Amino acid sequence: MSTLERTRDGLRAHPLALDAALAFGVLLCMVVGSFVDPHGQDGPTWGARTPAAPSLTLLVLSAAVLVFRRRRPVTVLAVTAALSLVELVTADPRVPVAMSAVVALYTVAATTDRPTTWRVGLLTMTALTGAAMLAGTVPWYAQENLGIFAWTGMAAAAGDAVRSRRAFVHAIRERAERAERTREEEARRRVAEERLRIARDLHDVVAHHIALVNVQAGVAAHVMDRRPDQAKEALAHVREASRSALNELRATVGLLRQSGDPEAPTEPAPGLARLDELADTFRNAGLPVEVARTDHGTALPAAVDLAAYRVIQEALTNVQKHAGQRAKAEVSVVRVGPAVEITILDDGTGEDPGPEDDGHGGHGLLGMRERVTALGGTLAVGPRYGGGFRVHAILPVRNRATTTAGETV
């Protein structure tokens, strides 16, 4: 960093010192100008002159007031304008006290708004120019009088231009900062949504298969001594459920790999095309499941297809875990206009505690509701009249939410 840059940064950090330096510079210019007479005997020639003591006093006072121009811009303008009027009316020859008023007017224009600049600028210009033309020994059309008019007008215009530029730069910077914050918030939102989606998938996979493994392991332990063949069949189902759980976990975790990773899974996400296979896994675990579908041949978006499969999977898992040993389940998938309606019914007695009352804060129903809501659908769950439980989900096939979700799945 150069010496000039360090000096500039230091002055910006101490605005009062900067204003004091500016006031001293203005005083120096006014003093130099007061000792020069542009009207010589032979025309516009330069000659030395000596200003009166009152005029020098006005010069010092008007320059000293400029030190406070940032803190009280309008007050400083009023004081400097009053001192300039006194000089214009009483002094002969005049000294350029109005130079301090020009600087003060520029400060007002640069720190206030445009209407204030217009009002204060016109008032200052009229008062100083009128006093210069009406008082004094020089003609009203003298260059000195016209110079006051020009300098005050240029000061107001320059201050307004500087204020407009500062506002423009500030608006651009604020817009850029807002855009950066928006990008960061959007990135955090997407990360949170992706984390939630992966958590739902892991919960669905683990809860479903572990529930089947638990049931089949219990059956094998119960019949191990009396019916070894049935125990072997149950253990075979345990092995198959474990393999399916590992495969789905591998596929889910593989989504976190980079797109160019050769070990990333290529198997598509499960959907309603595997509904019969899903029902068979529960039948093998001892839960009678009936499936009724009227949506054959209907192509669903990937997000809707996956959500429908996961809702059915989680609902049947809850039936398996909480509805009792003699419970039966019915699954229906119906295409109704622009939506797919999914209903899972059971006639269980609810011998075991429900998923929300098991003391562990179950996330099954919450996960289903989040999946359905994310696609713009609705989910209704609750006990049936006469016993059992009902899960009813309506998933829109075509809307903005499913299109966006389908692109990200």
GROMACS .gro file of C-alpha atoms in nm:
model
  409
    1MET     CA    1   0.000   0.000   0.000
    2SER     CA    2   0.140   0.337  -0.100
    3THR     CA    3   0.175   0.637   0.128
    4LEU     CA    4  -0.108   0.815  -0.050
    5GLU     CA    5  -0.344   0.523  -0.001
    6ARG     CA    6  -0.252   0.492   0.368
    7THR     CA    7  -0.311   0.864   0.415
    8ARG     CA    8  -0.648   0.843   0.239
    9ASP     CA    9  -0.760   0.547   0.448
   10GLY     CA   10  -0.649   0.724   0.764
   11LEU     CA   11  -0.847   1.035   0.675
   12ARG     CA   12  -1.155   0.826   0.597
   13ALA     CA   13  -1.123   0.662   0.936
   14HIS     CA   14  -1.111   1.008   1.099
   15PRO     CA   15  -1.366   1.227   0.916
   16LEU     CA   16  -1.326   1.517   1.158
   17ALA     CA   17  -0.956   1.541   1.074
   18LEU     CA   18  -1.043   1.526   0.704
   19ASP     CA   19  -1.291   1.810   0.743
   20ALA     CA   20  -1.034   2.013   0.938
   21ALA     CA   21  -0.783   1.966   0.654
   22LEU     CA   22  -1.049   2.068   0.401
   23ALA     CA   23  -1.138   2.377   0.608
   24PHE     CA   24  -0.772   2.476   0.621
   25GLY     CA   25  -0.744   2.433   0.243
   26VAL     CA   26  -1.055   2.646   0.186
   27LEU     CA   27  -0.919   2.913   0.421
   28LEU     CA   28  -0.590   2.917   0.233
   29CYS     CA   29  -0.769   2.960  -0.100
   30MET     CA   30  -0.989   3.239   0.035
   31VAL     CA   31  -0.691   3.425   0.186
   32VAL     CA   32  -0.496   3.400  -0.138
   33GLY     CA   33  -0.798   3.520  -0.332
   34SER     CA   34  -0.855   3.812  -0.096
   35PHE     CA   35  -0.511   3.955  -0.171
   36VAL     CA   36  -0.567   3.955  -0.549
   37ASP     CA   37  -0.755   4.227  -0.736
   38PRO     CA   38  -0.872   4.133  -1.085
   39HIS     CA   39  -0.965   4.494  -1.164
   40GLY     CA   40  -0.658   4.698  -1.235
   41GLN     CA   41  -0.633   5.050  -1.371
   42ASP     CA   42  -0.558   4.927  -1.721
   43GLY     CA   43  -0.834   4.669  -1.739
   44PRO     CA   44  -0.834   4.306  -1.623
   45THR     CA   45  -0.485   4.309  -1.480
   46TRP     CA   46  -0.378   4.149  -1.151
   47GLY     CA   47  -0.250   4.358  -0.868
   48ALA     CA   48  -0.195   4.318  -0.495
   49ARG     CA   49  -0.444   4.456  -0.241
   50THR     CA   50  -0.484   4.434   0.134
   51PRO     CA   51  -0.825   4.319   0.274
   52ALA     CA   52  -0.968   4.478   0.586
   53ALA     CA   53  -0.944   4.314   0.926
   54PRO     CA   54  -1.321   4.241   0.951
   55SER     CA   55  -1.305   4.060   0.619
   56LEU     CA   56  -1.017   3.845   0.740
   57THR     CA   57  -1.218   3.767   1.055
   58LEU     CA   58  -1.512   3.653   0.842
   59LEU     CA   59  -1.275   3.434   0.639
   60VAL     CA   60  -1.145   3.258   0.949
   61LEU     CA   61  -1.492   3.210   1.099
   62SER     CA   62  -1.647   3.073   0.781
   63ALA     CA   63  -1.357   2.829   0.733
   64ALA     CA   64  -1.370   2.715   1.098
   65VAL     CA   65  -1.739   2.634   1.070
   66LEU     CA   66  -1.663   2.389   0.783
   67VAL     CA   67  -1.498   2.152   1.032
   68PHE     CA   68  -1.850   2.048   1.142
   69ARG     CA   69  -2.001   2.022   0.794
   70ARG     CA   70  -2.069   1.646   0.818
   71ARG     CA   71  -2.235   1.663   1.158
   72ARG     CA   72  -2.457   1.967   1.094
   73PRO     CA   73  -2.462   2.029   0.717
   74VAL     CA   74  -2.769   2.256   0.708
   75THR     CA   75  -2.655   2.457   1.012
   76VAL     CA   76  -2.308   2.501   0.866
   77LEU     CA   77  -2.463   2.617   0.537
   78ALA     CA   78  -2.679   2.871   0.720
   79VAL     CA   79  -2.381   3.011   0.914
   80THR     CA   80  -2.151   3.033   0.612
   81ALA     CA   81  -2.427   3.188   0.399
   82ALA     CA   82  -2.493   3.448   0.673
   83LEU     CA   83  -2.121   3.533   0.696
   84SER     CA   84  -2.107   3.560   0.316
   85LEU     CA   85  -2.406   3.795   0.311
   86VAL     CA   86  -2.238   4.016   0.571
   87GLU     CA   87  -1.924   4.029   0.362
   88LEU     CA   88  -2.113   4.101   0.037
   89VAL     CA   89  -2.312   4.386   0.192
   90THR     CA   90  -2.052   4.557   0.411
   91ALA     CA   91  -1.706   4.493   0.262
   92ASP     CA   92  -1.540   4.701  -0.004
   93PRO     CA   93  -1.338   4.553  -0.159
   94ARG     CA   94  -1.493   4.211  -0.112
   95VAL     CA   95  -1.314   3.890  -0.017
   96PRO     CA   96  -1.431   3.543  -0.133
   97VAL     CA   97  -1.611   3.438   0.188
   98ALA     CA   98  -1.881   3.287  -0.034
   99MET     CA   99  -1.638   3.005  -0.117
  100SER     CA  100  -1.714   2.849   0.225
  101ALA     CA  101  -2.087   2.868   0.151
  102VAL     CA  102  -2.026   2.689  -0.181
  103VAL     CA  103  -1.851   2.402   0.003
  104ALA     CA  104  -2.128   2.386   0.263
  105LEU     CA  105  -2.395   2.379  -0.010
  106TYR     CA  106  -2.214   2.089  -0.179
  107THR     CA  107  -2.215   1.901   0.154
  108VAL     CA  108  -2.588   1.954   0.200
  109ALA     CA  109  -2.659   1.828  -0.153
  110ALA     CA  110  -2.435   1.522  -0.104
  111THR     CA  111  -2.586   1.420   0.231
  112THR     CA  112  -2.958   1.495   0.194
  113ASP     CA  113  -3.224   1.420  -0.065
  114ARG     CA  114  -3.297   1.588  -0.396
  115PRO     CA  115  -3.601   1.796  -0.286
  116THR     CA  116  -3.398   1.941   0.002
  117THR     CA  117  -3.112   2.015  -0.235
  118TRP     CA  118  -3.343   2.202  -0.473
  119ARG     CA  119  -3.502   2.410  -0.199
  120VAL     CA  120  -3.184   2.492  -0.009
  121GLY     CA  121  -2.982   2.541  -0.328
  122LEU     CA  122  -3.228   2.785  -0.483
  123LEU     CA  123  -3.257   2.980  -0.157
  124THR     CA  124  -2.879   3.004  -0.116
  125MET     CA  125  -2.823   3.093  -0.482
  126THR     CA  126  -3.092   3.363  -0.478
  127ALA     CA  127  -2.981   3.517  -0.148
  128LEU     CA  128  -2.609   3.534  -0.227
  129THR     CA  129  -2.649   3.642  -0.592
  130GLY     CA  130  -2.916   3.900  -0.506
  131ALA     CA  131  -2.705   4.049  -0.229
  132ALA     CA  132  -2.400   4.061  -0.456
  133MET     CA  133  -2.594   4.237  -0.734
  134LEU     CA  134  -2.780   4.482  -0.515
  135ALA     CA  135  -2.495   4.578  -0.280
  136GLY     CA  136  -2.143   4.687  -0.350
  137THR     CA  137  -1.971   4.923  -0.587
  138VAL     CA  138  -1.940   4.692  -0.886
  139PRO     CA  139  -2.217   4.673  -1.148
  140TRP     CA  140  -2.484   4.406  -1.101
  141TYR     CA  141  -2.365   4.224  -1.414
  142ALA     CA  142  -2.003   4.203  -1.298
  143GLN     CA  143  -1.822   3.873  -1.328
  144GLU     CA  144  -1.794   3.847  -0.952
  145ASN     CA  145  -2.174   3.844  -0.914
  146LEU     CA  146  -2.228   3.600  -1.198
  147GLY     CA  147  -1.950   3.383  -1.055
  148ILE     CA  148  -2.139   3.348  -0.727
  149PHE     CA  149  -2.447   3.235  -0.921
  150ALA     CA  150  -2.246   2.981  -1.122
  151TRP     CA  151  -2.048   2.840  -0.829
  152THR     CA  152  -2.351   2.786  -0.607
  153GLY     CA  153  -2.540   2.616  -0.890
  154MET     CA  154  -2.245   2.388  -0.971
  155ALA     CA  155  -2.200   2.302  -0.603
  156ALA     CA  156  -2.563   2.191  -0.570
  157ALA     CA  157  -2.546   1.991  -0.895
  158ALA     CA  158  -2.215   1.825  -0.803
  159GLY     CA  159  -2.338   1.730  -0.455
  160ASP     CA  160  -2.658   1.583  -0.594
  161ALA     CA  161  -2.459   1.382  -0.852
  162VAL     CA  162  -2.227   1.245  -0.583
  163ARG     CA  163  -2.523   1.151  -0.362
  164SER     CA  164  -2.695   0.974  -0.655
  165ARG     CA  165  -2.379   0.780  -0.737
  166ARG     CA  166  -2.333   0.674  -0.376
  167ALA     CA  167  -2.694   0.557  -0.361
  168PHE     CA  168  -2.651   0.365  -0.687
  169VAL     CA  169  -2.333   0.193  -0.568
  170HIS     CA  170  -2.494   0.115  -0.233
  171ALA     CA  171  -2.797  -0.035  -0.408
  172ILE     CA  172  -2.575  -0.253  -0.629
  173ARG     CA  173  -2.372  -0.370  -0.331
  174GLU     CA  174  -2.685  -0.441  -0.128
  175ARG     CA  175  -2.838  -0.631  -0.420
  176ALA     CA  176  -2.522  -0.839  -0.457
  177GLU     CA  177  -2.514  -0.914  -0.084
  178ARG     CA  178  -2.883  -1.008  -0.090
  179ALA     CA  179  -2.824  -1.237  -0.387
  180GLU     CA  180  -2.532  -1.399  -0.206
  181ARG     CA  181  -2.743  -1.453   0.105
  182THR     CA  182  -3.022  -1.596  -0.110
  183ARG     CA  183  -2.782  -1.839  -0.276
  184GLU     CA  184  -2.646  -1.949   0.060
  185GLU     CA  185  -2.995  -1.994   0.203
  186GLU     CA  186  -3.103  -2.187  -0.105
  187ALA     CA  187  -2.798  -2.412  -0.077
  188ARG     CA  188  -2.869  -2.476   0.291
  189ARG     CA  189  -3.234  -2.548   0.212
  190ARG     CA  190  -3.142  -2.796  -0.059
  191VAL     CA  191  -2.893  -2.968   0.170
  192ALA     CA  192  -3.156  -2.994   0.445
  193GLU     CA  193  -3.414  -3.132   0.202
  194GLU     CA  194  -3.167  -3.386   0.066
  195ARG     CA  195  -3.069  -3.493   0.417
  196LEU     CA  196  -3.435  -3.532   0.510
  197ARG     CA  197  -3.506  -3.734   0.195
  198ILE     CA  198  -3.216  -3.971   0.259
  199ALA     CA  199  -3.323  -4.008   0.622
  200ARG     CA  200  -3.676  -4.102   0.510
  201ASP     CA  201  -3.543  -4.359   0.264
  202LEU     CA  202  -3.314  -4.514   0.525
  203HIS     CA  203  -3.597  -4.525   0.777
  204ASP     CA  204  -3.835  -4.691   0.532
  205VAL     CA  205  -3.581  -4.951   0.423
  206VAL     CA  206  -3.454  -5.035   0.769
  207ALA     CA  207  -3.794  -5.035   0.941
  208HIS     CA  208  -3.953  -5.257   0.677
  209HIS     CA  209  -3.688  -5.523   0.653
  210ILE     CA  210  -3.594  -5.529   1.020
  211ALA     CA  211  -3.960  -5.575   1.108
  212LEU     CA  212  -3.975  -5.875   0.873
  213VAL     CA  213  -3.650  -6.014   1.012
  214ASN     CA  214  -3.784  -5.975   1.366
  215VAL     CA  215  -4.107  -6.160   1.286
  216GLN     CA  216  -3.939  -6.445   1.099
  217ALA     CA  217  -3.671  -6.481   1.366
  218GLY     CA  218  -3.942  -6.509   1.629
  219VAL     CA  219  -4.120  -6.775   1.426
  220ALA     CA  220  -3.796  -6.970   1.382
  221ALA     CA  221  -3.719  -6.957   1.753
  222HIS     CA  222  -4.074  -7.071   1.836
  223VAL     CA  223  -4.084  -7.377   1.607
  224MET     CA  224  -3.714  -7.469   1.609
  225ASP     CA  225  -3.758  -7.776   1.829
  226ARG     CA  226  -4.095  -7.906   1.708
  227ARG     CA  227  -4.097  -7.818   1.336
  228PRO     CA  228  -3.742  -7.780   1.204
  229ASP     CA  229  -3.859  -7.755   0.843
  230GLN     CA  230  -4.077  -7.450   0.921
  231ALA     CA  231  -3.789  -7.299   1.116
  232LYS     CA  232  -3.559  -7.342   0.817
  233GLU     CA  233  -3.820  -7.175   0.595
  234ALA     CA  234  -3.844  -6.883   0.838
  235LEU     CA  235  -3.467  -6.849   0.847
  236ALA     CA  236  -3.462  -6.850   0.469
  237HIS     CA  237  -3.705  -6.557   0.475
  238VAL     CA  238  -3.476  -6.385   0.727
  239ARG     CA  239  -3.186  -6.433   0.492
  240GLU     CA  240  -3.385  -6.298   0.196
  241ALA     CA  241  -3.508  -5.995   0.392
  242SER     CA  242  -3.155  -5.924   0.510
  243ARG     CA  243  -3.023  -5.943   0.155
  244SER     CA  244  -3.296  -5.710   0.032
  245ALA     CA  245  -3.221  -5.467   0.315
  246LEU     CA  246  -2.852  -5.465   0.231
  247ASN     CA  247  -2.922  -5.412  -0.139
  248GLU     CA  248  -3.156  -5.119  -0.074
  249LEU     CA  249  -2.918  -4.967   0.180
  250ARG     CA  250  -2.636  -4.998  -0.071
  251ALA     CA  251  -2.850  -4.830  -0.337
  252THR     CA  252  -2.956  -4.550  -0.099
  253VAL     CA  253  -2.609  -4.480   0.032
  254GLY     CA  254  -2.477  -4.499  -0.325
  255LEU     CA  255  -2.677  -4.187  -0.404
  256LEU     CA  256  -2.421  -3.996  -0.198
  257ARG     CA  257  -2.141  -4.100  -0.432
  258GLN     CA  258  -2.024  -3.879  -0.715
  259SER     CA  259  -2.194  -3.921  -1.048
  260GLY     CA  260  -1.871  -4.050  -1.206
  261ASP     CA  261  -1.807  -4.316  -0.939
  262PRO     CA  262  -1.806  -4.659  -1.109
  263GLU     CA  263  -1.941  -4.818  -0.791
  264ALA     CA  264  -2.252  -4.602  -0.789
  265PRO     CA  265  -2.568  -4.813  -0.823
  266THR     CA  266  -2.753  -4.825  -1.151
  267GLU     CA  267  -3.069  -4.995  -1.023
  268PRO     CA  268  -3.375  -4.766  -1.047
  269ALA     CA  269  -3.556  -4.655  -0.734
  270PRO     CA  270  -3.842  -4.886  -0.627
  271GLY     CA  271  -4.192  -4.805  -0.744
  272LEU     CA  272  -4.538  -4.950  -0.781
  273ALA     CA  273  -4.405  -5.197  -1.038
  274ARG     CA  274  -4.260  -5.386  -0.740
  275LEU     CA  275  -4.578  -5.371  -0.534
  276ASP     CA  276  -4.652  -5.744  -0.574
  277GLU     CA  277  -4.300  -5.828  -0.467
  278LEU     CA  278  -4.342  -5.604  -0.162
  279ALA     CA  279  -4.673  -5.771  -0.073
  280ASP     CA  280  -4.511  -6.116  -0.103
  281THR     CA  281  -4.248  -6.025   0.155
  282PHE     CA  282  -4.522  -5.947   0.407
  283ARG     CA  283  -4.718  -6.259   0.314
  284ASN     CA  284  -4.406  -6.466   0.376
  285ALA     CA  285  -4.382  -6.299   0.716
  286GLY     CA  286  -4.734  -6.412   0.804
  287LEU     CA  287  -4.935  -6.099   0.720
  288PRO     CA  288  -5.217  -6.163   0.470
  289VAL     CA  289  -5.212  -5.880   0.217
  290GLU     CA  290  -5.466  -5.825  -0.060
  291VAL     CA  291  -5.377  -5.587  -0.343
  292ALA     CA  292  -5.628  -5.419  -0.574
  293ARG     CA  293  -5.511  -5.191  -0.853
  294THR     CA  294  -5.680  -4.996  -1.129
  295ASP     CA  295  -5.374  -4.804  -1.243
  296HIS     CA  296  -5.212  -5.066  -1.466
  297GLY     CA  297  -5.051  -4.908  -1.769
  298THR     CA  298  -5.033  -4.565  -1.603
  299ALA     CA  299  -4.692  -4.399  -1.621
  300LEU     CA  300  -4.617  -4.205  -1.302
  301PRO     CA  301  -4.341  -3.950  -1.241
  302ALA     CA  302  -4.045  -4.101  -1.058
  303ALA     CA  303  -4.109  -3.896  -0.743
  304VAL     CA  304  -4.476  -4.000  -0.725
  305ASP     CA  305  -4.394  -4.364  -0.799
  306LEU     CA  306  -4.132  -4.376  -0.523
  307ALA     CA  307  -4.353  -4.193  -0.271
  308ALA     CA  308  -4.644  -4.430  -0.337
  309TYR     CA  309  -4.421  -4.733  -0.286
  310ARG     CA  310  -4.273  -4.595   0.036
  311VAL     CA  311  -4.615  -4.503   0.178
  312ILE     CA  312  -4.744  -4.856   0.119
  313GLN     CA  313  -4.424  -5.008   0.255
  314GLU     CA  314  -4.435  -4.802   0.575
  315ALA     CA  315  -4.807  -4.859   0.628
  316LEU     CA  316  -4.772  -5.238   0.592
  317THR     CA  317  -4.469  -5.232   0.821
  318ASN     CA  318  -4.679  -5.058   1.087
  319VAL     CA  319  -4.951  -5.319   1.040
  320GLN     CA  320  -4.694  -5.596   1.080
  321LYS     CA  321  -4.552  -5.438   1.396
  322HIS     CA  322  -4.858  -5.302   1.573
  323ALA     CA  323  -5.182  -5.454   1.443
  324GLY     CA  324  -5.158  -5.794   1.610
  325GLN     CA  325  -5.100  -6.151   1.495
  326ARG     CA  326  -5.438  -6.210   1.327
  327ALA     CA  327  -5.449  -5.885   1.137
  328LYS     CA  328  -5.505  -5.867   0.762
  329ALA     CA  329  -5.423  -5.579   0.531
  330GLU     CA  330  -5.578  -5.447   0.212
  331VAL     CA  331  -5.398  -5.223  -0.036
  332SER     CA  332  -5.570  -5.036  -0.316
  333VAL     CA  333  -5.416  -4.813  -0.581
  334VAL     CA  334  -5.662  -4.615  -0.791
  335ARG     CA  335  -5.604  -4.354  -1.060
  336VAL     CA  336  -5.864  -4.078  -1.017
  337GLY     CA  337  -5.829  -3.799  -1.270
  338PRO     CA  338  -5.500  -3.612  -1.220
  339ALA     CA  339  -5.414  -3.798  -0.898
  340VAL     CA  340  -5.339  -4.143  -0.760
  341GLU     CA  341  -5.522  -4.252  -0.447
  342ILE     CA  342  -5.359  -4.507  -0.221
  343THR     CA  343  -5.546  -4.673   0.064
  344ILE     CA  344  -5.411  -4.923   0.318
  345LEU     CA  345  -5.661  -5.081   0.557
  346ASP     CA  346  -5.616  -5.335   0.834
  347ASP     CA  347  -5.848  -5.500   1.083
  348GLY     CA  348  -5.593  -5.533   1.361
  349THR     CA  349  -5.677  -5.504   1.727
  350GLY     CA  350  -5.382  -5.279   1.808
  351GLU     CA  351  -5.242  -5.516   2.068
  352ASP     CA  352  -4.899  -5.350   2.046
  353PRO     CA  353  -4.840  -4.979   2.103
  354GLY     CA  354  -4.863  -4.759   1.796
  355PRO     CA  355  -4.561  -4.605   1.630
  356GLU     CA  356  -4.615  -4.269   1.794
  357ASP     CA  357  -4.665  -4.420   2.141
  358ASP     CA  358  -4.379  -4.663   2.170
  359GLY     CA  359  -4.165  -4.428   2.373
  360HIS     CA  360  -3.909  -4.391   2.098
  361GLY     CA  361  -4.066  -4.112   1.896
  362GLY     CA  362  -4.149  -4.315   1.583
  363HIS     CA  363  -4.101  -4.137   1.252
  364GLY     CA  364  -4.307  -4.361   1.023
  365LEU     CA  365  -4.624  -4.156   0.998
  366LEU     CA  366  -4.423  -3.834   0.999
  367GLY     CA  367  -4.208  -3.959   0.712
  368MET     CA  368  -4.516  -4.055   0.510
  369ARG     CA  369  -4.672  -3.717   0.567
  370GLU     CA  370  -4.353  -3.536   0.463
  371ARG     CA  371  -4.328  -3.739   0.142
  372VAL     CA  372  -4.687  -3.673   0.045
  373THR     CA  373  -4.681  -3.305   0.139
  374ALA     CA  374  -4.359  -3.248  -0.056
  375LEU     CA  375  -4.543  -3.357  -0.372
  376GLY     CA  376  -4.844  -3.137  -0.303
  377GLY     CA  377  -5.066  -3.425  -0.191
  378THR     CA  378  -5.266  -3.504   0.120
  379LEU     CA  379  -5.243  -3.784   0.377
  380ALA     CA  380  -5.513  -3.899   0.619
  381VAL     CA  381  -5.440  -4.155   0.889
  382GLY     CA  382  -5.644  -4.278   1.181
  383PRO     CA  383  -5.832  -4.566   1.337
  384ARG     CA  384  -6.126  -4.725   1.154
  385TYR     CA  385  -6.475  -4.756   1.292
  386GLY     CA  386  -6.505  -5.104   1.434
  387GLY     CA  387  -6.132  -5.160   1.470
  388GLY     CA  388  -5.821  -5.141   1.263
  389PHE     CA  389  -5.634  -4.856   1.102
  390ARG     CA  390  -5.660  -4.663   0.777
  391VAL     CA  391  -5.399  -4.480   0.573
  392HIS     CA  392  -5.522  -4.279   0.274
  393ALA     CA  393  -5.288  -4.079   0.050
  394ILE     CA  394  -5.369  -3.868  -0.255
  395LEU     CA  395  -5.070  -3.796  -0.479
  396PRO     CA  396  -5.107  -3.551  -0.770
  397VAL     CA  397  -4.956  -3.686  -1.090
  398ARG     CA  398  -4.901  -3.355  -1.269
  399ASN     CA  399  -4.813  -3.037  -1.087
  400ARG     CA  400  -4.518  -2.810  -1.026
  401ALA     CA  401  -4.407  -2.989  -0.709
  402THR     CA  402  -4.394  -3.336  -0.868
  403THR     CA  403  -4.212  -3.204  -1.170
  404THR     CA  404  -3.945  -3.036  -0.959
  405ALA     CA  405  -3.911  -3.336  -0.727
  406GLY     CA  406  -3.897  -3.575  -1.018
  407GLU     CA  407  -3.600  -3.389  -1.160
  408THR     CA  408  -3.408  -3.418  -0.833
  409VAL     CA  409  -3.482  -3.778  -0.742
   0.00000   0.00000   0.00000
